[in-house]
């Protein structure tokens, strides 16, 4: 398998493995393109490459960042990335955007919006994979993360916008999930999307610069107060609320120190490692569920009967339990 | 099928159906026992009975109630139930408690703690099904709910404690999810679980009586403020925070009016019906996932290989994608 060459003059598995491990950017880019491909022969080679590289992965800090368009994600990531590179790190920036399409692309992972980082040798920016489903994009991003880690990037940032369940998907693949918010106009706080509170490890109010500093600090205080009524999920980490300015590089050092503090604290309690183990298992479980459902939907009899069965269940004409019996019977289970 | 009799002198399907529809309590109780049984012949009859009864279901208000032990759930349900019966309703009380065991029972659905309701002809109290898993308990409770609705109960209360994911399971089978809290001691609010914020349709601070009224109102105001920050601005229903006393029957009328208001408002927007349709589909999907995974784990080769595969994935030795390939290959998929 190691010397197997892809058709049409592709690289062999060992060429990919050696190239990625040596940090060769061109090979890394090709390897990621391979991961993003859905062709069976590409999948086979991608999986073999990843399995070989697995021992070289895991040595990065994985940071997820979300925020609505306009909150200043790209500017903040650009500045944060430059700070980290100056401190000697190698930073990869990935994106999860299920709305991404082949033409028109995505607003995430856009190199024009992270202009300085895009020029750096010690940075690597990759736009979101295009795909039909969030599950597909998540899988490809997880595999891409393994690739860039094996290539020696010690910080991996995964950005997402607030579309559907993409934040939950990203939180499930990172060590730390950061939510960017704005102070909002007048007395209105922006409000937080459903589901984010549970997964946020820190909230940062951006654009805390110039005339906006006071409002940003006030918003931070309100969020802090609101969060205090929630019982913490982890005894060892209370998600802080900070203010930053990505544009003028204010507060990013303190933000990064908190991320490091989280890593130290949760490593000491064992939570850090446990979170990663649980994530690996849920990656497997998610894919298993997805592949089983695909096998189900690809069964011709099921494909034909399913819309009618779902309509009957939805409209209260068919007991869900009996619906399941029927579907499984069509599959011979 | 309609005239099929269960072995050992059980009732026929049509006897169950007629008995339940006529509101006969003894038959209803037997039918629920049938639903709770896992024996295949009982399952067959239960499913046939439920399918026949399906058109007679759906005419109840479904209310979920959660709160930690000590918050006064039983007392509040007892009083609320009596108020509703006095207003002409027929009230069923079910329970979801995955920790429930055959001996020792559950603290939920305990008739001694809802002493007045337990005496009423127009009330029906059933303890939680005992089962190994939350999924099993949830399935049985949903089916029991269908039974009591077909028997003419127009209000179904499903209570749960804050164990694991049981609140999420209950919220997924009711029209309205109520969270009971206490004011807490001194300056400390009781605190609310992060996941509950997402699913609560209303919060009620209990024991707002005697010396405790001021503290309860203060707690309610704090929760109100926090909720307005932590939940989306745009939702059509803003979960209210009220104070009540289950013991002295204060505030329960206003609480019920809010539940009715929610039903009116969300019926007008179509959300009420859409929520029920989505719940029916997710009942089906949950069971499908569960049955597929069971079929998988019951496969002898998979059962043997799975612990080792999971350990390899968890400890970073095996790519999750390859793990899934192996498992599916063992199943011939």
Short mmCIF file of N, CA and C in Angstrom, two decimals, chain A residues 11 16 19-20 23-33 121 124 126:
data_model
loop_
_atom_site.label_atom_id
_atom_site.label_comp_id
_atom_site.label_asym_id
_atom_site.label_seq_id
_atom_site.Cartn_x
_atom_site.Cartn_y
_atom_site.Cartn_z
N UNK A 11 0.64 11.03 -6.60
CA UNK A 11 1.76 10.60 -5.78
C UNK A 11 1.44 9.27 -5.10
N UNK A 16 3.40 11.14 -0.28
CA UNK A 16 2.58 12.08 0.47
C UNK A 16 3.07 12.16 1.91
N UNK A 19 6.46 13.88 2.23
CA UNK A 19 6.35 15.29 1.88
C UNK A 19 5.68 16.10 2.98
N UNK A 20 4.59 15.55 3.53
CA UNK A 20 3.87 16.26 4.58
C UNK A 20 4.74 16.37 5.83
N UNK A 23 7.24 18.98 5.88
CA UNK A 23 6.73 20.35 5.88
C UNK A 23 6.66 20.98 4.50
N UNK A 24 6.76 20.15 3.45
CA UNK A 24 6.69 20.70 2.09
C UNK A 24 5.28 21.20 1.78
N UNK A 25 5.14 22.51 1.54
CA UNK A 25 3.83 23.12 1.39
C UNK A 25 3.06 22.59 0.18
N UNK A 26 3.77 22.37 -0.91
CA UNK A 26 3.09 21.93 -2.13
C UNK A 26 2.47 20.55 -1.91
N UNK A 27 3.24 19.66 -1.26
CA UNK A 27 2.71 18.32 -1.00
C UNK A 27 1.55 18.38 -0.02
N UNK A 28 1.70 19.24 0.98
CA UNK A 28 0.63 19.39 1.96
C UNK A 28 -0.66 19.82 1.27
N UNK A 29 -0.55 20.81 0.39
CA UNK A 29 -1.73 21.29 -0.33
C UNK A 29 -2.35 20.18 -1.18
N UNK A 30 -1.51 19.41 -1.83
CA UNK A 30 -2.03 18.30 -2.64
C UNK A 30 -2.70 17.24 -1.76
N UNK A 31 -2.09 17.00 -0.60
CA UNK A 31 -2.64 15.99 0.30
C UNK A 31 -4.02 16.41 0.80
N UNK A 32 -4.16 17.70 1.05
CA UNK A 32 -5.46 18.18 1.52
C UNK A 32 -6.50 18.11 0.40
N UNK A 33 -6.07 18.41 -0.80
CA UNK A 33 -6.98 18.28 -1.95
C UNK A 33 -7.43 16.82 -2.07
N UNK A 121 5.32 32.37 5.57
CA UNK A 121 5.74 30.98 5.37
C UNK A 121 5.29 30.11 6.54
N UNK A 124 -0.51 28.88 7.23
CA UNK A 124 -1.11 28.09 6.16
C UNK A 124 -2.61 28.27 6.26
N UNK A 126 -6.42 27.69 4.58
CA UNK A 126 -7.14 26.84 3.65
C UNK A 126 -8.63 27.15 3.74
#
